Amino acid sequence: MMTVGLPEVGGGTEVTTGSIASKQERPKSLNVRGVDVMAVGWQDWLKGIAFVVMWYGSILMGFFSLYCPMLPLLVISLPIYRKATEIVFTMWECYAVALMEVVFGVRFFLSGDLIRPEETSIIILNHRNRLDWNFFWGALAHATYPPTHNCKIVLKSGIRKFPGLGWIMQMSCFLYIRRRWEDDQRLMNNVLDYFRDIDHTFQVLLFPEGTNLTPATQKKSNEYAQKTGLPCLTHVLHPRTTGFTFLVNKLRNSEQLDAVYDVTVAYPKTLPLTELDLAKGRMPEEVHFHIKRRRKNCESGWGRYGWRKTSCWRSPLSKDISLAVQMPLPTLHSMSPTFPFSSGHPSR
């Protein structure tokens, strides 16, 4: 059963989904490829390959049967075309989440604030593995009410050439970056101006760390911290703040920005790292998300929690993230249920 609570926290409605998690031993190191990793059997391979076929096959079929027929709308009405692609992509996201929940029994636990789809907002998410974006669709499916979000992910430009998936994300106006700031700034400017011109509400998902957390990337992050006098972080990397700062300033100056969502993801049990883990059937039993909404006019909160370029993700925000990764999310145990909802969203 899924439950939702109503007390206001940080300008949003606090939400918790999933059944109460039992106490368990939490990961204590990044050595996920060590002896603690369970061997993959043929049943796992079978389930993994079935998942990939159904997941990727639905993308290819959706592109040719749904997205391509919508192309004439580009010359008829840009707002209608944009709305149509958003609806189709959101429906597919729900399908992908259902695959994870039904085929693998993945359980999503959410706490904190609801994500408001009627807002134009920035969502920042720590990058625990290369598949965070895929699992984040579970958070969007259950924490967005009503489920009509228009989330755009900031991705590496190479993905745009991937057959099916990359093409659909291009048509959905995802933001592809090349890690050359002059090019990236021009692209972001063009996309954000386009959304403003057609009066489109959207959310931007950004991974401020720029890459996923591994022993190698953590070492580089700590070396950077020692050179610049910053604290060494355990469960996150020091972020690249240029893109985040630009997005905030651009949207605020054009009066588009309504809120910034600080989201923490944690995998308390199995931790898949790469796409190959999906094919092997190595899926997480649980994925935990904690969502904190910051209002656009909450200057003191932004400064305190490191939203500014000079203090992004310093204490106490980094401590909050470390605590969330090491321990079960406290609201899963402490919140009393208010009313149940059967399909992932509260009924009015």
Short mmCIF file of C-alpha atoms in Angstrom, two decimals:
data_model
loop_
_atom_site.label_atom_id
_atom_site.label_comp_id
_atom_site.label_asym_id
_atom_site.label_seq_id
_atom_site.Cartn_x
_atom_site.Cartn_y
_atom_site.Cartn_z
CA MET A 1 0.00 0.00 0.00
CA MET A 2 1.15 3.52 -0.74
CA THR A 3 0.42 6.46 1.55
CA VAL A 4 0.69 10.20 1.37
CA GLY A 5 0.93 12.78 4.16
CA LEU A 6 -0.36 16.33 4.02
CA PRO A 7 1.86 18.51 6.27
CA GLU A 8 3.66 21.30 4.40
CA VAL A 9 7.45 20.93 4.30
CA GLY A 10 9.61 23.37 2.38
CA GLY A 11 6.71 24.72 0.39
CA GLY A 12 5.40 21.36 -0.82
CA THR A 13 3.26 18.44 0.27
CA GLU A 14 5.11 15.63 1.99
CA VAL A 15 4.68 12.29 0.27
CA THR A 16 5.73 8.76 1.19
CA THR A 17 5.11 5.74 -1.02
CA GLY A 18 5.83 2.08 -0.53
CA SER A 19 5.52 -0.19 2.47
CA ILE A 20 7.72 0.26 5.52
CA ALA A 21 11.27 -0.89 4.87
CA SER A 22 12.72 -3.43 7.27
CA LYS A 23 16.02 -2.83 9.03
CA GLN A 24 18.95 -4.06 7.02
CA GLU A 25 22.68 -3.72 6.65
CA ARG A 26 23.52 -0.73 4.48
CA PRO A 27 26.39 -0.56 1.98
CA LYS A 28 29.58 0.66 3.67
CA SER A 29 31.85 1.05 0.65
CA LEU A 30 31.89 1.67 -3.07
CA ASN A 31 33.32 -1.78 -3.76
CA VAL A 32 30.14 -3.08 -5.33
CA ARG A 33 32.08 -5.46 -7.57
CA GLY A 34 33.56 -7.31 -4.61
CA VAL A 35 32.61 -10.63 -3.05
CA ASP A 36 29.35 -9.22 -1.68
CA VAL A 37 27.83 -9.11 -5.18
CA MET A 38 25.56 -12.10 -5.75
CA ALA A 39 26.29 -14.33 -8.74
CA VAL A 40 23.98 -13.94 -11.71
CA GLY A 41 22.10 -17.09 -12.68
CA TRP A 42 20.44 -18.01 -15.96
CA GLN A 43 17.04 -16.96 -14.58
CA ASP A 44 18.44 -13.47 -13.93
CA TRP A 45 19.85 -13.30 -17.45
CA LEU A 46 16.49 -14.40 -18.85
CA LYS A 47 14.56 -11.78 -16.90
CA GLY A 48 17.13 -9.12 -17.74
CA ILE A 49 17.10 -9.80 -21.46
CA ALA A 50 13.28 -9.92 -21.44
CA PHE A 51 13.22 -6.53 -19.72
CA VAL A 52 15.65 -4.98 -22.23
CA VAL A 53 13.68 -6.39 -25.19
CA MET A 54 10.35 -5.09 -23.87
CA TRP A 55 11.89 -1.75 -22.84
CA TYR A 56 13.84 -1.04 -26.02
CA GLY A 57 11.28 -2.66 -28.30
CA SER A 58 8.59 -0.32 -26.99
CA ILE A 59 10.85 2.65 -27.79
CA LEU A 60 11.35 1.60 -31.41
CA MET A 61 7.67 0.85 -31.92
CA GLY A 62 6.68 4.11 -30.25
CA PHE A 63 9.01 6.12 -32.45
CA PHE A 64 7.73 4.75 -35.74
CA SER A 65 4.05 4.33 -34.83
CA LEU A 66 3.47 7.39 -32.59
CA TYR A 67 6.22 9.98 -32.88
CA CYS A 68 6.75 9.98 -36.66
CA PRO A 69 3.02 10.46 -37.42
CA MET A 70 3.08 13.56 -35.19
CA LEU A 71 5.72 15.35 -37.29
CA PRO A 72 3.15 17.19 -39.47
CA LEU A 73 2.01 19.00 -36.33
CA LEU A 74 5.29 20.94 -36.49
CA VAL A 75 3.94 23.01 -39.39
CA ILE A 76 0.41 23.22 -37.96
CA SER A 77 1.00 24.27 -34.35
CA LEU A 78 4.17 24.12 -32.25
CA PRO A 79 2.30 24.15 -28.91
CA ILE A 80 0.05 21.26 -30.01
CA TYR A 81 3.06 19.28 -31.27
CA ARG A 82 4.91 19.86 -28.03
CA LYS A 83 1.91 18.86 -25.91
CA ALA A 84 1.33 15.72 -27.96
CA THR A 85 4.95 14.55 -27.62
CA GLU A 86 4.86 15.25 -23.88
CA ILE A 87 1.75 13.13 -23.39
CA VAL A 88 3.15 10.18 -25.35
CA PHE A 89 6.50 10.29 -23.57
CA THR A 90 4.89 10.48 -20.12
CA MET A 91 2.70 7.49 -20.97
CA TRP A 92 5.80 5.55 -22.03
CA GLU A 93 7.57 6.47 -18.78
CA CYS A 94 4.69 4.89 -16.84
CA TYR A 95 5.11 1.75 -18.95
CA ALA A 96 8.86 1.63 -18.15
CA VAL A 97 8.13 2.00 -14.44
CA ALA A 98 5.51 -0.75 -14.62
CA LEU A 99 8.09 -3.07 -16.21
CA MET A 100 10.47 -2.51 -13.32
CA GLU A 101 7.78 -3.00 -10.72
CA VAL A 102 6.06 -5.99 -12.32
CA VAL A 103 8.93 -7.90 -13.97
CA PHE A 104 11.56 -7.32 -11.29
CA GLY A 105 9.49 -6.32 -8.27
CA VAL A 106 11.41 -3.06 -7.83
CA ARG A 107 9.88 -0.99 -5.02
CA PHE A 108 10.08 2.80 -5.03
CA PHE A 109 10.11 4.64 -1.71
CA LEU A 110 9.49 8.39 -1.78
CA SER A 111 9.57 10.97 0.97
CA GLY A 112 9.54 14.75 1.15
CA ASP A 113 7.64 17.02 -1.25
CA LEU A 114 5.44 16.34 -4.24
CA ILE A 115 6.73 17.53 -7.62
CA ARG A 116 4.30 20.03 -9.06
CA PRO A 117 3.82 19.51 -12.82
CA GLU A 118 2.23 22.94 -13.27
CA GLU A 119 5.54 24.58 -12.32
CA THR A 120 8.59 25.34 -14.43
CA SER A 121 11.38 24.03 -12.26
CA ILE A 122 14.91 22.66 -12.06
CA ILE A 123 15.48 19.23 -10.52
CA ILE A 124 18.95 18.34 -9.28
CA LEU A 125 19.77 14.70 -8.56
CA ASN A 126 22.89 13.03 -7.20
CA HIS A 127 24.43 10.63 -9.74
CA ARG A 128 24.88 7.30 -7.98
CA ASN A 129 25.11 5.18 -11.14
CA ARG A 130 24.65 5.39 -14.91
CA LEU A 131 21.01 4.32 -14.61
CA ASP A 132 19.70 6.98 -12.22
CA TRP A 133 17.74 8.68 -15.01
CA ASN A 134 15.88 5.43 -15.71
CA PHE A 135 14.92 4.88 -12.07
CA PHE A 136 14.01 8.55 -11.62
CA TRP A 137 11.00 7.91 -13.84
CA GLY A 138 9.64 5.90 -10.92
CA ALA A 139 9.88 9.00 -8.74
CA LEU A 140 8.16 11.09 -11.41
CA ALA A 141 5.38 8.53 -11.81
CA HIS A 142 4.57 8.39 -8.09
CA ALA A 143 5.56 11.85 -6.80
CA THR A 144 4.00 13.99 -9.53
CA TYR A 145 0.34 14.77 -9.10
CA PRO A 146 -1.34 14.89 -11.49
CA PRO A 147 1.10 12.83 -13.61
CA THR A 148 1.44 15.42 -16.38
CA HIS A 149 5.05 16.47 -15.94
CA ASN A 150 7.22 17.62 -18.85
CA CYS A 151 10.64 16.64 -17.53
CA LYS A 152 13.68 17.20 -19.77
CA ILE A 153 16.97 15.51 -18.88
CA VAL A 154 20.37 17.11 -19.47
CA LEU A 155 22.35 14.38 -21.26
CA LYS A 156 25.65 13.85 -23.06
CA SER A 157 25.37 14.63 -26.76
CA GLY A 158 26.44 11.12 -27.84
CA ILE A 159 23.10 9.68 -26.69
CA ARG A 160 21.20 11.71 -29.29
CA LYS A 161 22.51 9.38 -32.04
CA PHE A 162 21.29 6.22 -30.30
CA PRO A 163 18.58 4.65 -32.52
CA GLY A 164 15.08 5.10 -31.17
CA LEU A 165 15.83 6.42 -27.71
CA GLY A 166 18.06 9.27 -28.84
CA TRP A 167 15.68 10.24 -31.63
CA ILE A 168 12.66 10.37 -29.31
CA MET A 169 14.57 12.42 -26.73
CA GLN A 170 15.51 14.88 -29.48
CA MET A 171 11.88 15.23 -30.51
CA SER A 172 10.98 15.70 -26.83
CA CYS A 173 13.52 18.55 -26.57
CA PHE A 174 15.91 16.98 -24.09
CA LEU A 175 19.05 19.04 -23.56
CA TYR A 176 22.17 17.44 -25.06
CA ILE A 177 25.50 18.90 -23.94
CA ARG A 178 28.97 18.53 -25.46
CA ARG A 179 31.02 19.58 -22.42
CA ARG A 180 32.10 22.72 -24.31
CA TRP A 181 30.50 25.59 -22.48
CA GLU A 182 30.21 27.93 -25.48
CA ASP A 183 28.23 25.30 -27.40
CA ASP A 184 26.23 24.18 -24.37
CA GLN A 185 25.26 27.72 -23.41
CA ARG A 186 24.01 28.45 -26.92
CA LEU A 187 21.98 25.23 -26.99
CA MET A 188 20.40 25.87 -23.57
CA ASN A 189 19.59 29.43 -24.57
CA ASN A 190 17.85 28.26 -27.73
CA VAL A 191 15.80 25.56 -26.01
CA LEU A 192 14.75 27.76 -23.07
CA ASP A 193 13.82 30.62 -25.38
CA TYR A 194 11.77 28.20 -27.48
CA PHE A 195 9.83 27.03 -24.41
CA ARG A 196 9.28 30.65 -23.37
CA ASP A 197 8.02 31.64 -26.83
CA ILE A 198 5.38 28.88 -26.91
CA ASP A 199 4.51 29.44 -23.22
CA HIS A 200 5.47 25.88 -22.28
CA THR A 201 5.75 24.59 -18.72
CA PHE A 202 8.61 22.14 -18.16
CA GLN A 203 11.08 20.69 -15.67
CA VAL A 204 14.83 20.27 -16.24
CA LEU A 205 16.59 17.30 -14.62
CA LEU A 206 20.26 18.07 -14.03
CA PHE A 207 23.06 15.92 -12.58
CA PRO A 208 25.36 18.60 -11.10
CA GLU A 209 28.18 16.10 -10.49
CA GLY A 210 28.49 15.54 -14.24
CA THR A 211 29.31 11.86 -13.87
CA ASN A 212 28.31 8.93 -11.69
CA LEU A 213 29.93 8.05 -8.38
CA THR A 214 32.75 5.48 -8.64
CA PRO A 215 36.02 5.06 -6.73
CA ALA A 216 37.86 6.73 -9.64
CA THR A 217 35.56 9.75 -9.86
CA GLN A 218 35.50 10.08 -6.09
CA LYS A 219 39.30 10.19 -6.06
CA LYS A 220 39.32 12.99 -8.64
CA SER A 221 36.66 14.86 -6.69
CA ASN A 222 38.66 14.64 -3.48
CA GLU A 223 41.82 15.79 -5.26
CA TYR A 224 39.93 18.82 -6.51
CA ALA A 225 38.61 19.45 -3.01
CA GLN A 226 42.11 19.37 -1.52
CA LYS A 227 43.40 21.82 -4.11
CA THR A 228 40.55 24.28 -3.60
CA GLY A 229 40.17 23.94 0.17
CA LEU A 230 36.77 22.26 0.00
CA PRO A 231 35.72 19.37 2.23
CA CYS A 232 36.09 15.83 0.88
CA LEU A 233 32.67 14.27 0.29
CA THR A 234 31.84 10.61 0.86
CA HIS A 235 28.61 9.88 -0.98
CA VAL A 236 28.55 12.59 -3.63
CA LEU A 237 31.05 14.33 -5.90
CA HIS A 238 31.78 18.03 -5.95
CA PRO A 239 29.41 19.46 -8.58
CA ARG A 240 30.08 21.35 -11.76
CA THR A 241 28.16 24.51 -11.01
CA THR A 242 28.34 26.42 -14.30
CA GLY A 243 25.31 24.80 -15.94
CA PHE A 244 23.17 24.94 -12.81
CA THR A 245 23.98 28.59 -12.20
CA PHE A 246 23.20 29.46 -15.81
CA LEU A 247 19.86 27.64 -15.75
CA VAL A 248 18.77 29.34 -12.53
CA ASN A 249 19.76 32.81 -13.71
CA LYS A 250 18.28 32.34 -17.18
CA LEU A 251 14.90 31.10 -15.93
CA ARG A 252 14.69 33.67 -13.14
CA ASN A 253 15.55 36.57 -15.43
CA SER A 254 12.83 35.48 -17.87
CA GLU A 255 10.40 34.95 -14.95
CA GLN A 256 9.95 31.29 -15.80
CA LEU A 257 11.40 29.64 -12.71
CA ASP A 258 8.93 28.57 -10.01
CA ALA A 259 11.03 26.22 -7.86
CA VAL A 260 14.15 24.09 -7.56
CA TYR A 261 13.83 20.49 -6.39
CA ASP A 262 16.75 18.88 -4.57
CA VAL A 263 16.37 15.11 -4.97
CA THR A 264 18.50 12.43 -3.33
CA VAL A 265 18.50 8.85 -4.64
CA ALA A 266 19.78 5.88 -2.65
CA TYR A 267 20.00 2.14 -3.37
CA PRO A 268 20.03 0.38 0.02
CA LYS A 269 20.43 -3.13 -1.37
CA THR A 270 21.54 -4.15 -4.88
CA LEU A 271 23.34 -1.36 -6.72
CA PRO A 272 23.41 -1.72 -10.53
CA LEU A 273 26.09 0.43 -12.13
CA THR A 274 25.87 0.07 -15.92
CA GLU A 275 23.43 -0.85 -18.66
CA LEU A 276 24.90 -4.35 -18.75
CA ASP A 277 23.61 -4.91 -15.24
CA LEU A 278 20.07 -4.56 -16.59
CA ALA A 279 20.70 -7.30 -19.15
CA LYS A 280 22.11 -9.48 -16.37
CA GLY A 281 18.95 -8.98 -14.35
CA ARG A 282 20.83 -7.18 -11.59
CA MET A 283 18.10 -4.77 -10.56
CA PRO A 284 17.70 -2.98 -7.22
CA GLU A 285 15.10 -4.39 -4.87
CA GLU A 286 14.46 -0.87 -3.55
CA VAL A 287 15.09 2.65 -4.82
CA HIS A 288 14.68 5.50 -2.33
CA PHE A 289 14.08 9.12 -3.26
CA HIS A 290 13.93 12.12 -0.96
CA ILE A 291 12.53 15.27 -2.55
CA LYS A 292 12.99 18.79 -1.19
CA ARG A 293 11.29 21.73 -2.88
CA ARG A 294 12.89 25.19 -2.75
CA ARG A 295 10.78 28.17 -3.72
CA LYS A 296 12.23 30.59 -6.25
CA ASN A 297 12.04 33.48 -3.79
CA CYS A 298 13.63 31.53 -0.94
CA GLU A 299 16.96 33.37 -1.06
CA SER A 300 18.03 32.44 2.46
CA GLY A 301 17.36 28.75 1.82
CA TRP A 302 19.33 28.81 -1.42
CA GLY A 303 22.31 30.39 0.27
CA ARG A 304 22.19 28.08 3.27
CA TYR A 305 21.96 24.85 1.30
CA GLY A 306 24.51 25.73 -1.33
CA TRP A 307 22.38 26.72 -4.31
CA ARG A 308 24.78 29.53 -5.13
CA LYS A 309 27.85 28.81 -7.26
CA THR A 310 30.30 29.59 -4.45
CA SER A 311 28.79 27.18 -1.94
CA CYS A 312 26.97 24.55 -3.99
CA TRP A 313 26.56 21.25 -2.14
CA ARG A 314 28.67 22.18 0.86
CA SER A 315 27.62 21.47 4.43
CA PRO A 316 24.92 20.93 5.54
CA LEU A 317 23.51 19.70 2.21
CA SER A 318 26.29 17.15 1.69
CA LYS A 319 25.66 15.80 5.21
CA ASP A 320 21.95 15.46 4.43
CA ILE A 321 22.75 13.46 1.30
CA SER A 322 25.26 11.25 3.11
CA LEU A 323 22.70 10.51 5.82
CA ALA A 324 20.03 9.65 3.28
CA VAL A 325 22.35 7.25 1.45
CA GLN A 326 23.55 5.52 4.60
CA MET A 327 20.24 5.15 6.38
CA PRO A 328 16.58 4.46 5.60
CA LEU A 329 14.66 7.64 4.90
CA PRO A 330 13.24 8.68 8.28
CA THR A 331 9.76 9.57 7.05
CA LEU A 332 9.24 5.98 5.90
CA HIS A 333 9.11 5.02 9.57
CA SER A 334 7.87 8.13 11.36
CA MET A 335 5.00 9.37 9.18
CA SER A 336 1.54 8.14 9.99
CA PRO A 337 -0.50 7.32 6.89
CA THR A 338 -3.26 9.76 5.98
CA PHE A 339 -5.05 7.97 3.17
CA PRO A 340 -4.09 5.25 0.67
CA PHE A 341 -3.99 5.50 -3.09
CA SER A 342 -4.00 2.47 -5.31
CA SER A 343 -2.45 3.73 -8.54
CA GLY A 344 0.47 5.74 -7.21
CA HIS A 345 -1.43 9.02 -6.94
CA PRO A 346 -3.84 10.27 -4.26
CA SER A 347 -7.49 10.47 -5.08
CA ARG A 348 -9.25 13.74 -4.36
#
